[in-house]
Amino acid sequence: MAGGQGRGAAARELRAVAAEAAGCTRCDLYRRATQTVFGEGSVPAPLLLVGEQPGDKEDLAGEPFVGPAGRVLDEALGAAGVDRGRVYVTNAVKHFKWEPRGKRRIHKTPGATEIQACAGWLAEELAHVDPAVVVAMGTTAVRAVFGRALSISSLRGRVHELAGGRQAVVTVHPAAVVRQRDAAARRAALDGMVADLRLAANVAVPR
Ligand code: URA
């Protein structure tokens, strides 16, 4: 736990960090986003899951992973035997990056500058949640967690040691499951994600 303080203190401190992040102007994304979407969940927690950035639904709700990708994440966590209430879920970038197309808000992938601008918030979450294992979901999360661009396929299926001694497991972004065109492909993508989450959970809380 951060500085060895108790559970309550870590949670309280992280709430103060989240309040500070609500006014974040470290990059330009705050201009178009509705609000900062900070991480949520148990503090401390054995697992900290990192996604890319809030989507349209999350931007409006102010909570991570509550839209279609969140439903896939919930399904995968359930199948892996992980209770979402006992983990911490966040994003590499805390504001929704989008551009208008007619009346629609089209998701844009955050770049290295935006990931770097948000790195301090993720570092605070890691310090306070103090997870045994960080799960990086998708390429933006991998970049934020590993500090450089790496392919998911080169990292998947193994446990990695991060600088500072924390462990990490890599999986696809839940939106990659949502995007599959047929039921068989969706099932295969979901099964892969479940296997990755099981690996992370077994390392975090050996059974
Ligand atoms: N995609 C993400 O990466 N994070 C969310 O919170 C929602 C969708």
mmCIF file with all atom_site columns, C-alpha atoms and ligand atoms in Angstrom:
data_model
loop_
_atom_site.group_PDB
_atom_site.id
_atom_site.type_symbol
_atom_site.label_atom_id
_atom_site.label_alt_id
_atom_site.label_comp_id
_atom_site.label_asym_id
_atom_site.label_entity_id
_atom_site.label_seq_id
_atom_site.pdbx_PDB_ins_code
_atom_site.Cartn_x
_atom_site.Cartn_y
_atom_site.Cartn_z
_atom_site.occupancy
_atom_site.B_iso_or_equiv
_atom_site.pdbx_formal_charge
_atom_site.auth_seq_id
_atom_site.auth_comp_id
_atom_site.auth_asym_id
_atom_site.auth_atom_id
_atom_site.pdbx_PDB_model_num
ATOM   1   C CA . MET A 1 1   ? 0.000   0.000   0.000   1.00 0.00 ? 1   MET A CA 1
ATOM   2   C CA . ALA A 1 2   ? 1.163   3.563   -0.651  1.00 0.00 ? 2   ALA A CA 1
ATOM   3   C CA . GLY A 1 3   ? 3.823   4.399   1.893   1.00 0.00 ? 3   GLY A CA 1
ATOM   4   C CA . GLY A 1 4   ? 2.551   1.509   4.022   1.00 0.00 ? 4   GLY A CA 1
ATOM   5   C CA . GLN A 1 5   ? -0.581  3.435   5.116   1.00 0.00 ? 5   GLN A CA 1
ATOM   6   C CA . GLY A 1 6   ? -3.855  1.689   5.970   1.00 0.00 ? 6   GLY A CA 1
ATOM   7   C CA . ARG A 1 7   ? -6.676  0.791   3.597   1.00 0.00 ? 7   ARG A CA 1
ATOM   8   C CA . GLY A 1 8   ? -8.874  3.719   4.564   1.00 0.00 ? 8   GLY A CA 1
ATOM   9   C CA . ALA A 1 9   ? -6.060  6.227   4.187   1.00 0.00 ? 9   ALA A CA 1
ATOM   10  C CA . ALA A 1 10  ? -5.130  4.943   0.710   1.00 0.00 ? 10  ALA A CA 1
ATOM   11  C CA . ALA A 1 11  ? -8.761  5.154   -0.440  1.00 0.00 ? 11  ALA A CA 1
ATOM   12  C CA . ARG A 1 12  ? -9.175  8.637   1.056   1.00 0.00 ? 12  ARG A CA 1
ATOM   13  C CA . GLU A 1 13  ? -5.983  9.896   -0.547  1.00 0.00 ? 13  GLU A CA 1
ATOM   14  C CA . LEU A 1 14  ? -6.961  8.485   -3.930  1.00 0.00 ? 14  LEU A CA 1
ATOM   15  C CA . ARG A 1 15  ? -10.346 10.221  -3.690  1.00 0.00 ? 15  ARG A CA 1
ATOM   16  C CA . ALA A 1 16  ? -8.458  13.487  -3.189  1.00 0.00 ? 16  ALA A CA 1
ATOM   17  C CA . VAL A 1 17  ? -6.324  12.714  -6.248  1.00 0.00 ? 17  VAL A CA 1
ATOM   18  C CA . ALA A 1 18  ? -9.503  12.012  -8.252  1.00 0.00 ? 18  ALA A CA 1
ATOM   19  C CA . ALA A 1 19  ? -10.926 15.377  -7.161  1.00 0.00 ? 19  ALA A CA 1
ATOM   20  C CA . GLU A 1 20  ? -7.751  17.054  -8.402  1.00 0.00 ? 20  GLU A CA 1
ATOM   21  C CA . ALA A 1 21  ? -7.928  15.123  -11.698 1.00 0.00 ? 21  ALA A CA 1
ATOM   22  C CA . ALA A 1 22  ? -11.475 16.434  -12.204 1.00 0.00 ? 22  ALA A CA 1
ATOM   23  C CA . GLY A 1 23  ? -9.896  19.779  -13.078 1.00 0.00 ? 23  GLY A CA 1
ATOM   24  C CA . CYS A 1 24  ? -7.115  18.333  -15.240 1.00 0.00 ? 24  CYS A CA 1
ATOM   25  C CA . THR A 1 25  ? -5.895  20.468  -18.145 1.00 0.00 ? 25  THR A CA 1
ATOM   26  C CA . ARG A 1 26  ? -2.596  18.626  -18.725 1.00 0.00 ? 26  ARG A CA 1
ATOM   27  C CA . CYS A 1 27  ? -3.529  18.089  -22.375 1.00 0.00 ? 27  CYS A CA 1
ATOM   28  C CA . ASP A 1 28  ? -6.254  19.498  -24.633 1.00 0.00 ? 28  ASP A CA 1
ATOM   29  C CA . LEU A 1 29  ? -8.692  16.606  -24.324 1.00 0.00 ? 29  LEU A CA 1
ATOM   30  C CA . TYR A 1 30  ? -10.558 18.261  -21.443 1.00 0.00 ? 30  TYR A CA 1
ATOM   31  C CA . ARG A 1 31  ? -11.856 20.903  -23.877 1.00 0.00 ? 31  ARG A CA 1
ATOM   32  C CA . ARG A 1 32  ? -14.209 18.507  -25.693 1.00 0.00 ? 32  ARG A CA 1
ATOM   33  C CA . ALA A 1 33  ? -14.821 15.917  -23.000 1.00 0.00 ? 33  ALA A CA 1
ATOM   34  C CA . THR A 1 34  ? -17.774 16.189  -20.618 1.00 0.00 ? 34  THR A CA 1
ATOM   35  C CA . GLN A 1 35  ? -15.691 15.306  -17.578 1.00 0.00 ? 35  GLN A CA 1
ATOM   36  C CA . THR A 1 36  ? -12.636 13.470  -16.288 1.00 0.00 ? 36  THR A CA 1
ATOM   37  C CA . VAL A 1 37  ? -13.389 9.774   -15.853 1.00 0.00 ? 37  VAL A CA 1
ATOM   38  C CA . PHE A 1 38  ? -11.142 8.556   -13.058 1.00 0.00 ? 38  PHE A CA 1
ATOM   39  C CA . GLY A 1 39  ? -10.721 4.905   -12.099 1.00 0.00 ? 39  GLY A CA 1
ATOM   40  C CA . GLU A 1 40  ? -13.112 3.123   -9.741  1.00 0.00 ? 40  GLU A CA 1
ATOM   41  C CA . GLY A 1 41  ? -13.114 0.072   -7.539  1.00 0.00 ? 41  GLY A CA 1
ATOM   42  C CA . SER A 1 42  ? -11.502 -1.445  -4.520  1.00 0.00 ? 42  SER A CA 1
ATOM   43  C CA . VAL A 1 43  ? -8.565  0.382   -2.886  1.00 0.00 ? 43  VAL A CA 1
ATOM   44  C CA . PRO A 1 44  ? -6.327  -1.511  -2.323  1.00 0.00 ? 44  PRO A CA 1
ATOM   45  C CA . ALA A 1 45  ? -6.998  -4.326  -4.817  1.00 0.00 ? 45  ALA A CA 1
ATOM   46  C CA . PRO A 1 46  ? -5.107  -7.402  -6.017  1.00 0.00 ? 46  PRO A CA 1
ATOM   47  C CA . LEU A 1 47  ? -5.830  -6.506  -9.660  1.00 0.00 ? 47  LEU A CA 1
ATOM   48  C CA . LEU A 1 48  ? -5.797  -3.141  -11.408 1.00 0.00 ? 48  LEU A CA 1
ATOM   49  C CA . LEU A 1 49  ? -7.202  -3.227  -14.936 1.00 0.00 ? 49  LEU A CA 1
ATOM   50  C CA . VAL A 1 50  ? -6.256  -0.523  -17.428 1.00 0.00 ? 50  VAL A CA 1
ATOM   51  C CA . GLY A 1 51  ? -8.251  0.290   -20.581 1.00 0.00 ? 51  GLY A CA 1
ATOM   52  C CA . GLU A 1 52  ? -7.687  2.979   -23.197 1.00 0.00 ? 52  GLU A CA 1
ATOM   53  C CA . GLN A 1 53  ? -9.912  5.969   -22.473 1.00 0.00 ? 53  GLN A CA 1
ATOM   54  C CA . PRO A 1 54  ? -13.564 6.550   -21.561 1.00 0.00 ? 54  PRO A CA 1
ATOM   55  C CA . GLY A 1 55  ? -15.976 6.013   -24.442 1.00 0.00 ? 55  GLY A CA 1
ATOM   56  C CA . ASP A 1 56  ? -19.122 7.968   -25.258 1.00 0.00 ? 56  ASP A CA 1
ATOM   57  C CA . LYS A 1 57  ? -21.196 6.373   -22.460 1.00 0.00 ? 57  LYS A CA 1
ATOM   58  C CA . GLU A 1 58  ? -18.414 6.660   -19.884 1.00 0.00 ? 58  GLU A CA 1
ATOM   59  C CA . ASP A 1 59  ? -17.829 10.308  -20.752 1.00 0.00 ? 59  ASP A CA 1
ATOM   60  C CA . LEU A 1 60  ? -21.480 11.050  -19.974 1.00 0.00 ? 60  LEU A CA 1
ATOM   61  C CA . ALA A 1 61  ? -21.714 8.792   -16.906 1.00 0.00 ? 61  ALA A CA 1
ATOM   62  C CA . GLY A 1 62  ? -18.349 9.765   -15.402 1.00 0.00 ? 62  GLY A CA 1
ATOM   63  C CA . GLU A 1 63  ? -17.515 6.102   -14.731 1.00 0.00 ? 63  GLU A CA 1
ATOM   64  C CA . PRO A 1 64  ? -15.164 3.717   -16.541 1.00 0.00 ? 64  PRO A CA 1
ATOM   65  C CA . PHE A 1 65  ? -16.391 0.744   -18.543 1.00 0.00 ? 65  PHE A CA 1
ATOM   66  C CA . VAL A 1 66  ? -20.166 1.197   -18.233 1.00 0.00 ? 66  VAL A CA 1
ATOM   67  C CA . GLY A 1 67  ? -20.971 0.959   -21.985 1.00 0.00 ? 67  GLY A CA 1
ATOM   68  C CA . PRO A 1 68  ? -20.737 -1.942  -24.472 1.00 0.00 ? 68  PRO A CA 1
ATOM   69  C CA . ALA A 1 69  ? -17.040 -2.606  -23.746 1.00 0.00 ? 69  ALA A CA 1
ATOM   70  C CA . GLY A 1 70  ? -17.867 -2.568  -20.030 1.00 0.00 ? 70  GLY A CA 1
ATOM   71  C CA . ARG A 1 71  ? -20.500 -5.271  -20.539 1.00 0.00 ? 71  ARG A CA 1
ATOM   72  C CA . VAL A 1 72  ? -17.896 -7.473  -22.241 1.00 0.00 ? 72  VAL A CA 1
ATOM   73  C CA . LEU A 1 73  ? -15.444 -6.749  -19.432 1.00 0.00 ? 73  LEU A CA 1
ATOM   74  C CA . ASP A 1 74  ? -18.073 -7.758  -16.848 1.00 0.00 ? 74  ASP A CA 1
ATOM   75  C CA . GLU A 1 75  ? -18.796 -10.959 -18.787 1.00 0.00 ? 75  GLU A CA 1
ATOM   76  C CA . ALA A 1 76  ? -15.078 -11.834 -19.041 1.00 0.00 ? 76  ALA A CA 1
ATOM   77  C CA . LEU A 1 77  ? -14.424 -11.066 -15.365 1.00 0.00 ? 77  LEU A CA 1
ATOM   78  C CA . GLY A 1 78  ? -17.419 -13.205 -14.357 1.00 0.00 ? 78  GLY A CA 1
ATOM   79  C CA . ALA A 1 79  ? -16.237 -16.134 -16.495 1.00 0.00 ? 79  ALA A CA 1
ATOM   80  C CA . ALA A 1 80  ? -12.743 -15.801 -14.987 1.00 0.00 ? 80  ALA A CA 1
ATOM   81  C CA . GLY A 1 81  ? -14.204 -15.905 -11.478 1.00 0.00 ? 81  GLY A CA 1
ATOM   82  C CA . VAL A 1 82  ? -13.208 -12.326 -10.694 1.00 0.00 ? 82  VAL A CA 1
ATOM   83  C CA . ASP A 1 83  ? -15.631 -10.077 -8.806  1.00 0.00 ? 83  ASP A CA 1
ATOM   84  C CA . ARG A 1 84  ? -15.517 -6.574  -10.372 1.00 0.00 ? 84  ARG A CA 1
ATOM   85  C CA . GLY A 1 85  ? -16.249 -5.112  -6.951  1.00 0.00 ? 85  GLY A CA 1
ATOM   86  C CA . ARG A 1 86  ? -12.948 -6.462  -5.663  1.00 0.00 ? 86  ARG A CA 1
ATOM   87  C CA . VAL A 1 87  ? -10.712 -5.043  -8.398  1.00 0.00 ? 87  VAL A CA 1
ATOM   88  C CA . TYR A 1 88  ? -9.879  -1.519  -9.581  1.00 0.00 ? 88  TYR A CA 1
ATOM   89  C CA . VAL A 1 89  ? -10.743 -0.484  -13.144 1.00 0.00 ? 89  VAL A CA 1
ATOM   90  C CA . THR A 1 90  ? -9.296  2.557   -14.890 1.00 0.00 ? 90  THR A CA 1
ATOM   91  C CA . ASN A 1 91  ? -8.081  3.930   -18.212 1.00 0.00 ? 91  ASN A CA 1
ATOM   92  C CA . ALA A 1 92  ? -4.690  5.097   -19.480 1.00 0.00 ? 92  ALA A CA 1
ATOM   93  C CA . VAL A 1 93  ? -6.295  8.386   -20.559 1.00 0.00 ? 93  VAL A CA 1
ATOM   94  C CA . LYS A 1 94  ? -8.983  9.970   -18.401 1.00 0.00 ? 94  LYS A CA 1
ATOM   95  C CA . HIS A 1 95  ? -10.782 12.138  -20.973 1.00 0.00 ? 95  HIS A CA 1
ATOM   96  C CA . PHE A 1 96  ? -12.802 10.981  -24.014 1.00 0.00 ? 96  PHE A CA 1
ATOM   97  C CA . LYS A 1 97  ? -11.022 11.861  -27.251 1.00 0.00 ? 97  LYS A CA 1
ATOM   98  C CA . TRP A 1 98  ? -13.508 12.283  -30.057 1.00 0.00 ? 98  TRP A CA 1
ATOM   99  C CA . GLU A 1 99  ? -14.356 14.276  -33.138 1.00 0.00 ? 99  GLU A CA 1
ATOM   100 C CA . PRO A 1 100 ? -17.773 15.294  -34.443 1.00 0.00 ? 100 PRO A CA 1
ATOM   101 C CA . ARG A 1 101 ? -19.293 13.550  -37.445 1.00 0.00 ? 101 ARG A CA 1
ATOM   102 C CA . GLY A 1 102 ? -22.757 14.979  -37.965 1.00 0.00 ? 102 GLY A CA 1
ATOM   103 C CA . LYS A 1 103 ? -24.521 14.494  -34.638 1.00 0.00 ? 103 LYS A CA 1
ATOM   104 C CA . ARG A 1 104 ? -22.237 11.632  -33.618 1.00 0.00 ? 104 ARG A CA 1
ATOM   105 C CA . ARG A 1 105 ? -19.106 11.716  -31.466 1.00 0.00 ? 105 ARG A CA 1
ATOM   106 C CA . ILE A 1 106 ? -16.527 9.495   -33.112 1.00 0.00 ? 106 ILE A CA 1
ATOM   107 C CA . HIS A 1 107 ? -13.881 7.889   -30.905 1.00 0.00 ? 107 HIS A CA 1
ATOM   108 C CA . LYS A 1 108 ? -10.283 8.843   -31.694 1.00 0.00 ? 108 LYS A CA 1
ATOM   109 C CA . THR A 1 109 ? -7.349  6.835   -30.367 1.00 0.00 ? 109 THR A CA 1
ATOM   110 C CA . PRO A 1 110 ? -5.256  8.848   -27.910 1.00 0.00 ? 110 PRO A CA 1
ATOM   111 C CA . GLY A 1 111 ? -1.656  9.506   -28.908 1.00 0.00 ? 111 GLY A CA 1
ATOM   112 C CA . ALA A 1 112 ? 1.635   9.248   -27.044 1.00 0.00 ? 112 ALA A CA 1
ATOM   113 C CA . THR A 1 113 ? 1.422   12.871  -25.851 1.00 0.00 ? 113 THR A CA 1
ATOM   114 C CA . GLU A 1 114 ? -1.993  12.340  -24.274 1.00 0.00 ? 114 GLU A CA 1
ATOM   115 C CA . ILE A 1 115 ? -0.954  9.049   -22.688 1.00 0.00 ? 115 ILE A CA 1
ATOM   116 C CA . GLN A 1 116 ? 2.104   10.789  -21.256 1.00 0.00 ? 116 GLN A CA 1
ATOM   117 C CA . ALA A 1 117 ? 0.051   13.742  -20.000 1.00 0.00 ? 117 ALA A CA 1
ATOM   118 C CA . CYS A 1 118 ? -2.157  11.301  -18.068 1.00 0.00 ? 118 CYS A CA 1
ATOM   119 C CA . ALA A 1 119 ? 0.709   9.125   -16.780 1.00 0.00 ? 119 ALA A CA 1
ATOM   120 C CA . GLY A 1 120 ? 0.840   10.914  -13.431 1.00 0.00 ? 120 GLY A CA 1
ATOM   121 C CA . TRP A 1 121 ? -2.787  10.020  -12.669 1.00 0.00 ? 121 TRP A CA 1
ATOM   122 C CA . LEU A 1 122 ? -2.192  6.351   -13.481 1.00 0.00 ? 122 LEU A CA 1
ATOM   123 C CA . ALA A 1 123 ? 0.929   6.398   -11.301 1.00 0.00 ? 123 ALA A CA 1
ATOM   124 C CA . GLU A 1 124 ? -1.172  7.731   -8.396  1.00 0.00 ? 124 GLU A CA 1
ATOM   125 C CA . GLU A 1 125 ? -3.742  4.996   -8.929  1.00 0.00 ? 125 GLU A CA 1
ATOM   126 C CA . LEU A 1 126 ? -1.021  2.327   -8.967  1.00 0.00 ? 126 LEU A CA 1
ATOM   127 C CA . ALA A 1 127 ? 0.612   3.706   -5.825  1.00 0.00 ? 127 ALA A CA 1
ATOM   128 C CA . HIS A 1 128 ? -2.637  3.788   -3.855  1.00 0.00 ? 128 HIS A CA 1
ATOM   129 C CA . VAL A 1 129 ? -4.349  0.646   -5.179  1.00 0.00 ? 129 VAL A CA 1
ATOM   130 C CA . ASP A 1 130 ? -1.042  -1.218  -4.898  1.00 0.00 ? 130 ASP A CA 1
ATOM   131 C CA . PRO A 1 131 ? -2.120  -4.191  -7.044  1.00 0.00 ? 131 PRO A CA 1
ATOM   132 C CA . ALA A 1 132 ? -0.156  -7.433  -7.228  1.00 0.00 ? 132 ALA A CA 1
ATOM   133 C CA . VAL A 1 133 ? -0.934  -7.549  -10.952 1.00 0.00 ? 133 VAL A CA 1
ATOM   134 C CA . VAL A 1 134 ? -1.716  -4.842  -13.514 1.00 0.00 ? 134 VAL A CA 1
ATOM   135 C CA . VAL A 1 135 ? -3.814  -5.980  -16.474 1.00 0.00 ? 135 VAL A CA 1
ATOM   136 C CA . ALA A 1 136 ? -3.179  -3.933  -19.617 1.00 0.00 ? 136 ALA A CA 1
ATOM   137 C CA . MET A 1 137 ? -6.130  -4.229  -22.000 1.00 0.00 ? 137 MET A CA 1
ATOM   138 C CA . GLY A 1 138 ? -5.229  -3.189  -25.537 1.00 0.00 ? 138 GLY A CA 1
ATOM   139 C CA . THR A 1 139 ? -2.369  -1.289  -27.130 1.00 0.00 ? 139 THR A CA 1
ATOM   140 C CA . THR A 1 140 ? -2.953  2.102   -25.479 1.00 0.00 ? 140 THR A CA 1
ATOM   141 C CA . ALA A 1 141 ? -2.924  0.471   -22.040 1.00 0.00 ? 141 ALA A CA 1
ATOM   142 C CA . VAL A 1 142 ? 0.216   -1.490  -22.964 1.00 0.00 ? 142 VAL A CA 1
ATOM   143 C CA . ARG A 1 143 ? 1.925   1.750   -23.939 1.00 0.00 ? 143 ARG A CA 1
ATOM   144 C CA . ALA A 1 144 ? 0.911   3.382   -20.656 1.00 0.00 ? 144 ALA A CA 1
ATOM   145 C CA . VAL A 1 145 ? 1.851   0.410   -18.461 1.00 0.00 ? 145 VAL A CA 1
ATOM   146 C CA . PHE A 1 146 ? 5.088   -0.654  -20.195 1.00 0.00 ? 146 PHE A CA 1
ATOM   147 C CA . GLY A 1 147 ? 6.171   2.875   -21.166 1.00 0.00 ? 147 GLY A CA 1
ATOM   148 C CA . ARG A 1 148 ? 6.535   2.058   -24.856 1.00 0.00 ? 148 ARG A CA 1
ATOM   149 C CA . ALA A 1 149 ? 4.593   0.713   -27.809 1.00 0.00 ? 149 ALA A CA 1
ATOM   150 C CA . LEU A 1 150 ? 4.608   -3.101  -27.907 1.00 0.00 ? 150 LEU A CA 1
ATOM   151 C CA . SER A 1 151 ? 2.340   -5.574  -29.662 1.00 0.00 ? 151 SER A CA 1
ATOM   152 C CA . ILE A 1 152 ? -0.281  -7.465  -27.675 1.00 0.00 ? 152 ILE A CA 1
ATOM   153 C CA . SER A 1 153 ? 0.646   -10.735 -29.399 1.00 0.00 ? 153 SER A CA 1
ATOM   154 C CA . SER A 1 154 ? 4.300   -10.440 -28.314 1.00 0.00 ? 154 SER A CA 1
ATOM   155 C CA . LEU A 1 155 ? 3.284   -10.089 -24.635 1.00 0.00 ? 155 LEU A CA 1
ATOM   156 C CA . ARG A 1 156 ? 0.189   -12.224 -24.217 1.00 0.00 ? 156 ARG A CA 1
ATOM   157 C CA . GLY A 1 157 ? 0.006   -15.432 -22.166 1.00 0.00 ? 157 GLY A CA 1
ATOM   158 C CA . ARG A 1 158 ? 2.905   -14.634 -19.819 1.00 0.00 ? 158 ARG A CA 1
ATOM   159 C CA . VAL A 1 159 ? 3.470   -12.662 -16.640 1.00 0.00 ? 159 VAL A CA 1
ATOM   160 C CA . HIS A 1 160 ? 5.768   -9.649  -17.033 1.00 0.00 ? 160 HIS A CA 1
ATOM   161 C CA . GLU A 1 161 ? 7.803   -7.859  -14.407 1.00 0.00 ? 161 GLU A CA 1
ATOM   162 C CA . LEU A 1 162 ? 7.450   -4.078  -14.602 1.00 0.00 ? 162 LEU A CA 1
ATOM   163 C CA . ALA A 1 163 ? 10.053  -1.576  -13.467 1.00 0.00 ? 163 ALA A CA 1
ATOM   164 C CA . GLY A 1 164 ? 9.525   -1.304  -9.725  1.00 0.00 ? 164 GLY A CA 1
ATOM   165 C CA . GLY A 1 165 ? 8.716   -5.003  -9.309  1.00 0.00 ? 165 GLY A CA 1
ATOM   166 C CA . ARG A 1 166 ? 4.991   -5.018  -10.052 1.00 0.00 ? 166 ARG A CA 1
ATOM   167 C CA . GLN A 1 167 ? 3.671   -7.765  -12.325 1.00 0.00 ? 167 GLN A CA 1
ATOM   168 C CA . ALA A 1 168 ? 1.638   -7.295  -15.477 1.00 0.00 ? 168 ALA A CA 1
ATOM   169 C CA . VAL A 1 169 ? -0.544  -9.394  -17.764 1.00 0.00 ? 169 VAL A CA 1
ATOM   170 C CA . VAL A 1 170 ? -1.652  -8.256  -21.210 1.00 0.00 ? 170 VAL A CA 1
ATOM   171 C CA . THR A 1 171 ? -4.953  -8.894  -22.939 1.00 0.00 ? 171 THR A CA 1
ATOM   172 C CA . VAL A 1 172 ? -7.025  -7.479  -25.774 1.00 0.00 ? 172 VAL A CA 1
ATOM   173 C CA . HIS A 1 173 ? -9.272  -4.490  -25.246 1.00 0.00 ? 173 HIS A CA 1
ATOM   174 C CA . PRO A 1 174 ? -12.894 -5.582  -24.583 1.00 0.00 ? 174 PRO A CA 1
ATOM   175 C CA . ALA A 1 175 ? -13.971 -3.450  -27.569 1.00 0.00 ? 175 ALA A CA 1
ATOM   176 C CA . ALA A 1 176 ? -12.057 -5.917  -29.755 1.00 0.00 ? 176 ALA A CA 1
ATOM   177 C CA . VAL A 1 177 ? -14.557 -8.564  -28.608 1.00 0.00 ? 177 VAL A CA 1
ATOM   178 C CA . VAL A 1 178 ? -17.492 -6.214  -29.313 1.00 0.00 ? 178 VAL A CA 1
ATOM   179 C CA . ARG A 1 179 ? -16.177 -5.618  -32.859 1.00 0.00 ? 179 ARG A CA 1
ATOM   180 C CA . GLN A 1 180 ? -16.122 -9.303  -33.884 1.00 0.00 ? 180 GLN A CA 1
ATOM   181 C CA . ARG A 1 181 ? -18.456 -9.948  -36.798 1.00 0.00 ? 181 ARG A CA 1
ATOM   182 C CA . ASP A 1 182 ? -19.866 -13.354 -35.942 1.00 0.00 ? 182 ASP A CA 1
ATOM   183 C CA . ALA A 1 183 ? -20.692 -15.369 -32.860 1.00 0.00 ? 183 ALA A CA 1
ATOM   184 C CA . ALA A 1 184 ? -17.797 -17.836 -33.260 1.00 0.00 ? 184 ALA A CA 1
ATOM   185 C CA . ALA A 1 185 ? -15.215 -15.063 -33.556 1.00 0.00 ? 185 ALA A CA 1
ATOM   186 C CA . ARG A 1 186 ? -16.739 -13.269 -30.587 1.00 0.00 ? 186 ARG A CA 1
ATOM   187 C CA . ARG A 1 187 ? -16.615 -16.457 -28.514 1.00 0.00 ? 187 ARG A CA 1
ATOM   188 C CA . ALA A 1 188 ? -12.956 -17.038 -29.442 1.00 0.00 ? 188 ALA A CA 1
ATOM   189 C CA . ALA A 1 189 ? -11.983 -13.451 -28.597 1.00 0.00 ? 189 ALA A CA 1
ATOM   190 C CA . LEU A 1 190 ? -13.884 -13.592 -25.310 1.00 0.00 ? 190 LEU A CA 1
ATOM   191 C CA . ASP A 1 191 ? -12.352 -16.971 -24.381 1.00 0.00 ? 191 ASP A CA 1
ATOM   192 C CA . GLY A 1 192 ? -8.870  -15.524 -24.970 1.00 0.00 ? 192 GLY A CA 1
ATOM   193 C CA . MET A 1 193 ? -9.648  -12.595 -22.717 1.00 0.00 ? 193 MET A CA 1
ATOM   194 C CA . VAL A 1 194 ? -11.036 -14.872 -20.003 1.00 0.00 ? 194 VAL A CA 1
ATOM   195 C CA . ALA A 1 195 ? -7.851  -16.994 -20.098 1.00 0.00 ? 195 ALA A CA 1
ATOM   196 C CA . ASP A 1 196 ? -5.725  -13.839 -19.686 1.00 0.00 ? 196 ASP A CA 1
ATOM   197 C CA . LEU A 1 197 ? -7.842  -12.640 -16.747 1.00 0.00 ? 197 LEU A CA 1
ATOM   198 C CA . ARG A 1 198 ? -7.627  -16.091 -15.115 1.00 0.00 ? 198 ARG A CA 1
ATOM   199 C CA . LEU A 1 199 ? -3.846  -15.966 -15.426 1.00 0.00 ? 199 LEU A CA 1
ATOM   200 C CA . ALA A 1 200 ? -3.772  -12.513 -13.810 1.00 0.00 ? 200 ALA A CA 1
ATOM   201 C CA . ALA A 1 201 ? -6.133  -13.569 -11.013 1.00 0.00 ? 201 ALA A CA 1
ATOM   202 C CA . ASN A 1 202 ? -4.143  -16.726 -10.260 1.00 0.00 ? 202 ASN A CA 1
ATOM   203 C CA . VAL A 1 203 ? -0.930  -14.749 -9.982  1.00 0.00 ? 203 VAL A CA 1
ATOM   204 C CA . ALA A 1 204 ? -2.550  -12.024 -7.861  1.00 0.00 ? 204 ALA A CA 1
ATOM   205 C CA . VAL A 1 205 ? -4.381  -14.395 -5.533  1.00 0.00 ? 205 VAL A CA 1
ATOM   206 C CA . PRO A 1 206 ? -2.824  -17.862 -5.881  1.00 0.00 ? 206 PRO A CA 1
ATOM   207 C CA . ARG A 1 207 ? -5.547  -20.556 -5.628  1.00 0.00 ? 207 ARG A CA 1
HETATM 208 N N1 . URA B 2 .   ? -13.144 1.764   -23.502 1.00 0.00 ? 1   URA B N1 1
HETATM 209 C C1 . URA B 2 .   ? -12.155 1.996   -22.616 1.00 0.00 ? 1   URA B C1 1
HETATM 210 O O1 . URA B 2 .   ? -10.981 1.817   -22.905 1.00 0.00 ? 1   URA B O1 1
HETATM 211 N N2 . URA B 2 .   ? -12.483 2.427   -21.414 1.00 0.00 ? 1   URA B N2 1
HETATM 212 C C2 . URA B 2 .   ? -13.738 2.640   -21.033 1.00 0.00 ? 1   URA B C2 1
HETATM 213 O O2 . URA B 2 .   ? -13.934 3.051   -19.891 1.00 0.00 ? 1   URA B O2 1
HETATM 214 C C3 . URA B 2 .   ? -14.760 2.377   -21.973 1.00 0.00 ? 1   URA B C3 1
HETATM 215 C C4 . URA B 2 .   ? -14.445 1.946   -23.203 1.00 0.00 ? 1   URA B C4 1
#
